[in-house]
Short mmCIF file of C-alpha atoms and ligand atoms in Angstrom, two decimals:
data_model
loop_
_atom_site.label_atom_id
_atom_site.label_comp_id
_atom_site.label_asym_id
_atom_site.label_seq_id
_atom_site.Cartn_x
_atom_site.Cartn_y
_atom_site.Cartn_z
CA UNK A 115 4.54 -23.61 2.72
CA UNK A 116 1.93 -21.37 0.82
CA UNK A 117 3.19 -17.55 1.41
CA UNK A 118 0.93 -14.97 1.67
CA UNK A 119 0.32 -11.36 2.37
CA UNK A 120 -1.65 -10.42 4.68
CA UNK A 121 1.09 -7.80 6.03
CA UNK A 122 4.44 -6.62 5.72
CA UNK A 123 6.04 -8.84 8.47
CA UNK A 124 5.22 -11.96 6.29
CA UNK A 125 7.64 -11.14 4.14
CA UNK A 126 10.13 -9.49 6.37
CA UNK A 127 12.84 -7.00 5.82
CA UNK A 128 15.41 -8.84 3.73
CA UNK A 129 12.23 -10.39 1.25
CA UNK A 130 11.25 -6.57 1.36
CA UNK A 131 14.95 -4.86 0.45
CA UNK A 132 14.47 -8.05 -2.69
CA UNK A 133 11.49 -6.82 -3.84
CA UNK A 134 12.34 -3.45 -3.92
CA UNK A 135 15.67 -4.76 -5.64
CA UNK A 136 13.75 -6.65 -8.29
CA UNK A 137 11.10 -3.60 -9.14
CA UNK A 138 14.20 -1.58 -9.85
CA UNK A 139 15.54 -3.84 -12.45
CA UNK A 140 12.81 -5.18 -13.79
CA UNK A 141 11.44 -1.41 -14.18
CA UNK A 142 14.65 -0.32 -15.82
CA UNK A 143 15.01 -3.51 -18.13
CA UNK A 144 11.21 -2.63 -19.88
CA UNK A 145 11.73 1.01 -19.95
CA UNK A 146 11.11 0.96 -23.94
CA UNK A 147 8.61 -1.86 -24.15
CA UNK A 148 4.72 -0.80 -24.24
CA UNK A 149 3.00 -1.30 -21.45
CA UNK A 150 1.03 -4.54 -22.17
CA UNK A 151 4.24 -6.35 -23.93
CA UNK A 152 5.48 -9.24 -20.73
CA UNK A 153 9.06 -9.06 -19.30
CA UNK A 154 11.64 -11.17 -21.38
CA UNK A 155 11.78 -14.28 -19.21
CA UNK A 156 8.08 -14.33 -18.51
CA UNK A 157 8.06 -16.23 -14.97
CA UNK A 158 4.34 -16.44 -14.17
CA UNK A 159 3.48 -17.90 -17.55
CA UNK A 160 0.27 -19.71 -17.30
CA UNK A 161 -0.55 -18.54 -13.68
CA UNK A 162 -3.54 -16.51 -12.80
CA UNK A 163 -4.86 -14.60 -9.94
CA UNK A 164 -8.18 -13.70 -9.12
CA UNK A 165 -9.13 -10.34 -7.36
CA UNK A 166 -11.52 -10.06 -5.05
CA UNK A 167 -13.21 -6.11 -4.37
CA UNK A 168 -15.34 -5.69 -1.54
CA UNK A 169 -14.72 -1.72 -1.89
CA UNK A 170 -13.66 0.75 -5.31
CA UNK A 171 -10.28 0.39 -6.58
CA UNK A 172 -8.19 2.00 -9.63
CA UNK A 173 -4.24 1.76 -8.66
CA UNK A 174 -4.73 -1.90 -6.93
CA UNK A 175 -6.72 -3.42 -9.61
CA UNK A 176 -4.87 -2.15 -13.07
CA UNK A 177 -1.51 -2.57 -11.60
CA UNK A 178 -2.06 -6.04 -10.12
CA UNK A 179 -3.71 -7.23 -13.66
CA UNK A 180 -0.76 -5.62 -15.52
CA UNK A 181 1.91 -6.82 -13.46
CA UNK A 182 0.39 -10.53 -14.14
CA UNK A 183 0.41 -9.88 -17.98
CA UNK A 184 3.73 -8.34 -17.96
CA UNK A 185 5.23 -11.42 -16.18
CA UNK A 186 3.50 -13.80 -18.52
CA UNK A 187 0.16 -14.42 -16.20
CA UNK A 188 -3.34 -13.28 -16.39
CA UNK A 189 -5.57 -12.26 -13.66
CA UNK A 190 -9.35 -12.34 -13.26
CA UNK A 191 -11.63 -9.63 -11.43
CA UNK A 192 -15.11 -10.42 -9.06
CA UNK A 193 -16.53 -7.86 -7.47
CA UNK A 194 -17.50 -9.94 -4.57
CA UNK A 195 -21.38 -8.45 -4.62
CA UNK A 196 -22.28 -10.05 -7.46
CA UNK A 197 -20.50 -13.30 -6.79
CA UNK A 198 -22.16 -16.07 -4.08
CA UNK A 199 -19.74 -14.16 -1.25
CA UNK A 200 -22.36 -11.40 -1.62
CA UNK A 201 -24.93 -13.78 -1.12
CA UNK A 202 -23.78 -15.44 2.50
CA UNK A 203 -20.98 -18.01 0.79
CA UNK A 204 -18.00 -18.52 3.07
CA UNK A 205 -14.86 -17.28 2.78
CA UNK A 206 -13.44 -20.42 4.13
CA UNK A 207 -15.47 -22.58 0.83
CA UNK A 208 -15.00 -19.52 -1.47
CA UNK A 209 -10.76 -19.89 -0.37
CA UNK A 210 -10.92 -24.03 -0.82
CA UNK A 211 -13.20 -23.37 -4.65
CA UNK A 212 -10.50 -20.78 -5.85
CA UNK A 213 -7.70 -22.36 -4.75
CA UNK A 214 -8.83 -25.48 -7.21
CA UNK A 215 -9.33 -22.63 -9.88
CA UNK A 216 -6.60 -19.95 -9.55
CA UNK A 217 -3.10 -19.86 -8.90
CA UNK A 218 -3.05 -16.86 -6.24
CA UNK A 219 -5.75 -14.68 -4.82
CA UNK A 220 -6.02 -11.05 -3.76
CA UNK A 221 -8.59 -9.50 -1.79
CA UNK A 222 -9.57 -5.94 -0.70
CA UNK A 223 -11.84 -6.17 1.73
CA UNK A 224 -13.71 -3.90 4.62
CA UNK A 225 -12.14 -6.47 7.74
CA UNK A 226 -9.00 -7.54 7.75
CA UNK A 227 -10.30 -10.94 9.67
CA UNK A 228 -11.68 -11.99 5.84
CA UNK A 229 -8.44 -11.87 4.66
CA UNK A 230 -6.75 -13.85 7.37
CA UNK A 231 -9.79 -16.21 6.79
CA UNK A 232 -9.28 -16.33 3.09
CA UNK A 233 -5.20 -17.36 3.76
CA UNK A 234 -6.12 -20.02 6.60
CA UNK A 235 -8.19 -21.61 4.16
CA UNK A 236 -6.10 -21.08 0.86
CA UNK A 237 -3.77 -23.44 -0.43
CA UNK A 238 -2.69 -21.00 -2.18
CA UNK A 239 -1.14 -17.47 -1.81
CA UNK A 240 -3.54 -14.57 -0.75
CA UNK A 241 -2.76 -11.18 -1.04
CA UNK A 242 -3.93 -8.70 1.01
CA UNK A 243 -5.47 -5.65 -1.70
CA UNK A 244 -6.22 -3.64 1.07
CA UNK A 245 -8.27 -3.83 4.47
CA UNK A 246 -9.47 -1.56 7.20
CA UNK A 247 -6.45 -2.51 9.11
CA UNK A 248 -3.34 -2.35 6.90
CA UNK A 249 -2.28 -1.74 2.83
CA UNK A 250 1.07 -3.45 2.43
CA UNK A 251 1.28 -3.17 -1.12
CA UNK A 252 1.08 0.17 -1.44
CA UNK A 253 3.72 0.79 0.62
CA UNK A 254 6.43 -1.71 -0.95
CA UNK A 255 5.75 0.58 -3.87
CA UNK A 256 5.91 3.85 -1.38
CA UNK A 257 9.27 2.66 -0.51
CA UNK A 258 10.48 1.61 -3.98
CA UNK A 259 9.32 5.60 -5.03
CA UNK A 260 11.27 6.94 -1.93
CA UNK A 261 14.65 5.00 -2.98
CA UNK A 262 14.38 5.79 -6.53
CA UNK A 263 14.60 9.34 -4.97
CA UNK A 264 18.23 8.79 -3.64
CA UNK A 265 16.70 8.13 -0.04
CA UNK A 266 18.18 5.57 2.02
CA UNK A 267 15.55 3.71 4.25
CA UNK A 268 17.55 2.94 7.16
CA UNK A 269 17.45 6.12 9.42
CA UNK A 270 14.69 8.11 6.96
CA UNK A 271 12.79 10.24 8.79
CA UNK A 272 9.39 9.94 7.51
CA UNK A 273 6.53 12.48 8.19
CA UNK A 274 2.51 11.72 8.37
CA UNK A 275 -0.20 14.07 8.57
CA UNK A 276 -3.81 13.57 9.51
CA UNK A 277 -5.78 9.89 9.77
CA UNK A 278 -4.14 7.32 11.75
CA UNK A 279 -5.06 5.07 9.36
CA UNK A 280 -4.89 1.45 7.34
CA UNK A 281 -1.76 2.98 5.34
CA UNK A 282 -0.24 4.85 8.06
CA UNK A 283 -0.13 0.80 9.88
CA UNK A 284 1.80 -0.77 7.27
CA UNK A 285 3.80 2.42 6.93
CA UNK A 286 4.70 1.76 10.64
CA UNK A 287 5.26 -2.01 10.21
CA UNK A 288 7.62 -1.25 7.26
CA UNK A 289 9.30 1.28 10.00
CA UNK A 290 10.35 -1.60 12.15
CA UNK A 291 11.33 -3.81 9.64
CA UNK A 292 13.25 -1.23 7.57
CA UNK A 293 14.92 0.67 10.65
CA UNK A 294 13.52 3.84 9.63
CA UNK A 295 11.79 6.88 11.92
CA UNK A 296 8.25 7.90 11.64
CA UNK A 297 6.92 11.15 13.23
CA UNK A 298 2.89 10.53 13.29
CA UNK A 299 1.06 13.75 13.60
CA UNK A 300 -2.92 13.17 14.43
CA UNK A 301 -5.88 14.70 16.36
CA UNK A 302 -6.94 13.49 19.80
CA UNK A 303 -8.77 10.33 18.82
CA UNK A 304 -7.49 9.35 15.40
CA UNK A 305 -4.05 7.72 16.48
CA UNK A 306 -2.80 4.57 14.87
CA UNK A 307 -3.48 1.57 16.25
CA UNK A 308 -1.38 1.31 19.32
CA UNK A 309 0.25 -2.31 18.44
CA UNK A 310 1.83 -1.25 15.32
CA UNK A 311 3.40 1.62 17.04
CA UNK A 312 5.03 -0.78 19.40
CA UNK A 313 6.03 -3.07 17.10
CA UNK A 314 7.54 -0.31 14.85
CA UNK A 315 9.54 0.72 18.36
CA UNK A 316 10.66 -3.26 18.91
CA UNK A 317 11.99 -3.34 15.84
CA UNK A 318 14.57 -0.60 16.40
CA UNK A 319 12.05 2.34 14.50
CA UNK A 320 12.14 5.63 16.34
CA UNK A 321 7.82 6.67 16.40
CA UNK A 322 6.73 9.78 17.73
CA UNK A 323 3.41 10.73 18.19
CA UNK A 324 2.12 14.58 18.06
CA UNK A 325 -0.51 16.84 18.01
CA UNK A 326 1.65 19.20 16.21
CA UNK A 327 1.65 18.98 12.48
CA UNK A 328 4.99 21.39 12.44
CA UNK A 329 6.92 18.97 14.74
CA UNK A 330 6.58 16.02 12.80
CA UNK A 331 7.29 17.92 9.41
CA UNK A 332 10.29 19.67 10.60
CA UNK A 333 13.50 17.94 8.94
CA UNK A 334 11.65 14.96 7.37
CA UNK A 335 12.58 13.10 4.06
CA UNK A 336 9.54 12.06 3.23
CA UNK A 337 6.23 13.21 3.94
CA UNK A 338 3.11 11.46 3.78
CA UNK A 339 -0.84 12.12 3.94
CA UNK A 340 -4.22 10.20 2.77
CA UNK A 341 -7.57 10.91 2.79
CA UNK A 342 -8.97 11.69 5.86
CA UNK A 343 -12.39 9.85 5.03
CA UNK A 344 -11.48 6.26 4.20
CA UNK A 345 -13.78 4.30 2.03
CA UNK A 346 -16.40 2.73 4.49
CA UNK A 347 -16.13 5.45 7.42
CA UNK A 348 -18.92 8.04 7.94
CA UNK A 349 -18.07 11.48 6.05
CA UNK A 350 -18.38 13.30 9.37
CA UNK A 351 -18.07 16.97 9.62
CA UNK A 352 -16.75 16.81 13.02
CA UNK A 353 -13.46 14.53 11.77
CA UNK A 354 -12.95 16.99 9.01
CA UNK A 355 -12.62 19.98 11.45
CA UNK A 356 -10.51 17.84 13.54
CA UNK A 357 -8.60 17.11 10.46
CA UNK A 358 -8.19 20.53 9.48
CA UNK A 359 -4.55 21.57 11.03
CA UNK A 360 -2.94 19.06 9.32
CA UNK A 361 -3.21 19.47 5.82
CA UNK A 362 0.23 19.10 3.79
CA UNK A 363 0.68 22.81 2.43
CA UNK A 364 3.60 24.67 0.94
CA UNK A 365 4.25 26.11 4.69
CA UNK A 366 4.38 22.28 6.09
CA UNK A 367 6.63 21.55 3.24
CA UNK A 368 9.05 24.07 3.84
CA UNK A 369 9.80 23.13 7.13
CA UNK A 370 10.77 19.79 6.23
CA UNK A 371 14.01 19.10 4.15
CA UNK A 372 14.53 21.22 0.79
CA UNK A 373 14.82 17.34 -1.10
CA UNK A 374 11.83 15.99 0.87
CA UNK A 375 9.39 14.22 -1.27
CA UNK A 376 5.71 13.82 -0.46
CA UNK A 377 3.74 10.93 -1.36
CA UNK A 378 0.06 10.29 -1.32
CA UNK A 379 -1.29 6.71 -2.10
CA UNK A 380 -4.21 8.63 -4.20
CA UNK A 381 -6.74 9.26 -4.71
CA UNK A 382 -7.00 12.50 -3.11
CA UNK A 383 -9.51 15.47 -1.77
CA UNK A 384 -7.37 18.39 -2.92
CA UNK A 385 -7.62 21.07 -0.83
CA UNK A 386 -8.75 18.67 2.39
CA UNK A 387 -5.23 16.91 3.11
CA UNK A 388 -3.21 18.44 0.54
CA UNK A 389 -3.25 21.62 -1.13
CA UNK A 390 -3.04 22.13 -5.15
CA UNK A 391 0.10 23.53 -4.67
CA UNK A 392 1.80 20.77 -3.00
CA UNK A 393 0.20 17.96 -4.98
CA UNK A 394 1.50 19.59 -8.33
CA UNK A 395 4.84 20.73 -6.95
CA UNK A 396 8.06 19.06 -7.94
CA UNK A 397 8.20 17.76 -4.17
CA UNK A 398 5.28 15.26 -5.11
CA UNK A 399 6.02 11.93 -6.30
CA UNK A 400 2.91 10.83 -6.77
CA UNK A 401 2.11 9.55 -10.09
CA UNK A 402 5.53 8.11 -9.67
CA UNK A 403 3.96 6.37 -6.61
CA UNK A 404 1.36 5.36 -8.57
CA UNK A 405 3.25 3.97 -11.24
CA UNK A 406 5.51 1.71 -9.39
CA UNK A 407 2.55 -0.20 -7.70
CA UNK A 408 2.61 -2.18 -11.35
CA UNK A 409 6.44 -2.43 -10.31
CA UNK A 410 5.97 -3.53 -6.51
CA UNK A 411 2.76 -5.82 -7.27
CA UNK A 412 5.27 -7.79 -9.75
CA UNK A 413 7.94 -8.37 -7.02
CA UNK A 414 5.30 -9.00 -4.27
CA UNK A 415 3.50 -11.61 -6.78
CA UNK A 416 7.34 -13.38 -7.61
CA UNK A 417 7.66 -13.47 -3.62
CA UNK A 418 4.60 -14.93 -3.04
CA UNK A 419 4.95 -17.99 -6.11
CA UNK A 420 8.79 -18.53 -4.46
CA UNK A 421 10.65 -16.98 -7.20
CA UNK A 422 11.91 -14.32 -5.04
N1 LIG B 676 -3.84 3.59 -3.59
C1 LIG B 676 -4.78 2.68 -3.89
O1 LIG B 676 -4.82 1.57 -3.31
O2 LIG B 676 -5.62 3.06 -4.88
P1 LIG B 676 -6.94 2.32 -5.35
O3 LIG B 676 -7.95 2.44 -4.26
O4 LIG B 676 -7.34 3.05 -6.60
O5 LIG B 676 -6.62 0.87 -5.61
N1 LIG B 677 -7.10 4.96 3.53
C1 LIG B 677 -7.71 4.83 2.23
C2 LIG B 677 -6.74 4.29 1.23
C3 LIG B 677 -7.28 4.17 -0.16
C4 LIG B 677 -6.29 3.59 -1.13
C5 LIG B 677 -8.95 3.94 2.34
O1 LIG B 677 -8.89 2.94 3.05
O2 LIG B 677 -9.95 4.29 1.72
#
């Protein structure tokens, strides 16, 4: 059966504990090669996967094209306006065309319905790059950053701050799957989508939902913001004043754990959800996070081909 992406329960925990696994030796076995040079035993030799952008992208689309060269593949990038998607083509013909063409596709794309269209119609695996509902990539490489920190996942307490957002969903779905805590801080009217909560709780996570920024900081490992304007929403002033109480600043930080780390999938408004101070303090793993999508895009891409 063709796997694909589309979230993080496709995979599951144990495929998700093997990925992380895998990033951390294959990151440690190329410390000294350059970047561009492939891993020694080169498993996607001769396989290519084409991306598909609906909507910007700098992390998603270098690490996913490096990840294929430095497992022995190549990739391929359309930004779907100037293909025939962005002139009325279906995704359902676009799926059955590429999957003659290409060995594995990835989309990012402004409704997550595309994607699931893309994988009903794919024969072969479809990653999802990114939608208005959920970024599961990013946070296979979140939690690859967080372990590489000496956390454990099981029982983490995990902090996030502002938009109840795409990344704050698969954060929650890797919650349930991972048996770790997540204390969601947001105003009235930008909570997370109420299913993943629920399935977060079903799968043994402990979720709280606040108002109060302080509560969910207090004592957490790990804690997370994004931007509070995602790419396609209005830049409203209203959301940004609603926003507003819970940027990550040094006084947050300090009432979490002295070790906690603080991640941010990037790119960021410094100075809306995160002060300079923070960002640039030794707390923030950032660029770390940043670096190990290449890392987590590699294991996700072995999954998906059955070599994981
Ligand atoms: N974090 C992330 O997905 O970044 P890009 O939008 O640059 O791909
Ligand atoms: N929530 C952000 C993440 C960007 C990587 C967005 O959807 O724009």
């Amino acid at each position: 059966m063709t796997r694909h992406l589309l979230d993080l329960c496709d995979a599951g925990g144990d495929a998700i504990a093997a990925m992380i696994n895998d990033a951390i030796d294959r990151k440690a076995a190329r410390a000294q090669l350059p970047k561009g040079a492939s891993d020694a035993d080169r498993p996607l030799e001769g396989r290519v996967l084409a991306m598909i952008f609906e909507k910007n992208s700098t992390r998603t689309r270098v690490s996913f094209d490096m990840a294929m060269r430095q497992l022995g593949g190549t990739s391929l990038v359309m930004d779907a306006a100037s293909t025939q998607l962005g002139r009325g083509e279906t995704i359902a013909d676009t799926a059955r065309v590429l999957s003659r063409m290409v060995d594995a596709i990835m989309i990012r794309t402004d409704d997550h319905a595309k994607a699931e269209e893309m994988a009903r119609h794919a024969t072969v695996p479809v990653i999802n790059g990114l939608t208005d509902r959920s970024h599961p990539c990013q946070i296979v490489a979140d939690l690859l950053t967080v372990v590489e920190r000496r956390k454990a996942l099981p029982g983490l307490e995990v902090a996030w701050l502002g938009d109840g957002n795409n990344v704050l969903h698969s954060i929650l779905e890797a919650a349930g799957l991972m048996k770790f805590n997540v204390r969601v801080a947001t105003p009235a009217g930008y909570d997370p989508d109420a299913s993943f909560v629920s399935e977060a709780q079903a799968g043994g996570a402990r979720v709280t939902l606040t108002r109060d920024a302080a509560e969910a900081a207090s004592g957490a490992d790990v804690v997370v913001t994004d931007t509070w304007v995602s790419m396609g929403q209005a830049h409203a002033a209203e959301k940004l004043a609603a926003m507003a109480p819970y940027q990550v600043n040094a006084a947050l930080m300090r009432l979490a754990k002295p070790d906690a780390v603080f991640l941010h999938c990037l790119p960021a408004h410094i100075g809306e959800e995160v002060t300079q101070e923070v960002f640039e303090s030794a707390q923030s793993a950032v660029f770390d996070e940043a670096e190990n999508r290449i890392h987590a895009q590699k294991s996700i891409l072995l999954w998906a081909f059955g070599l994981l």
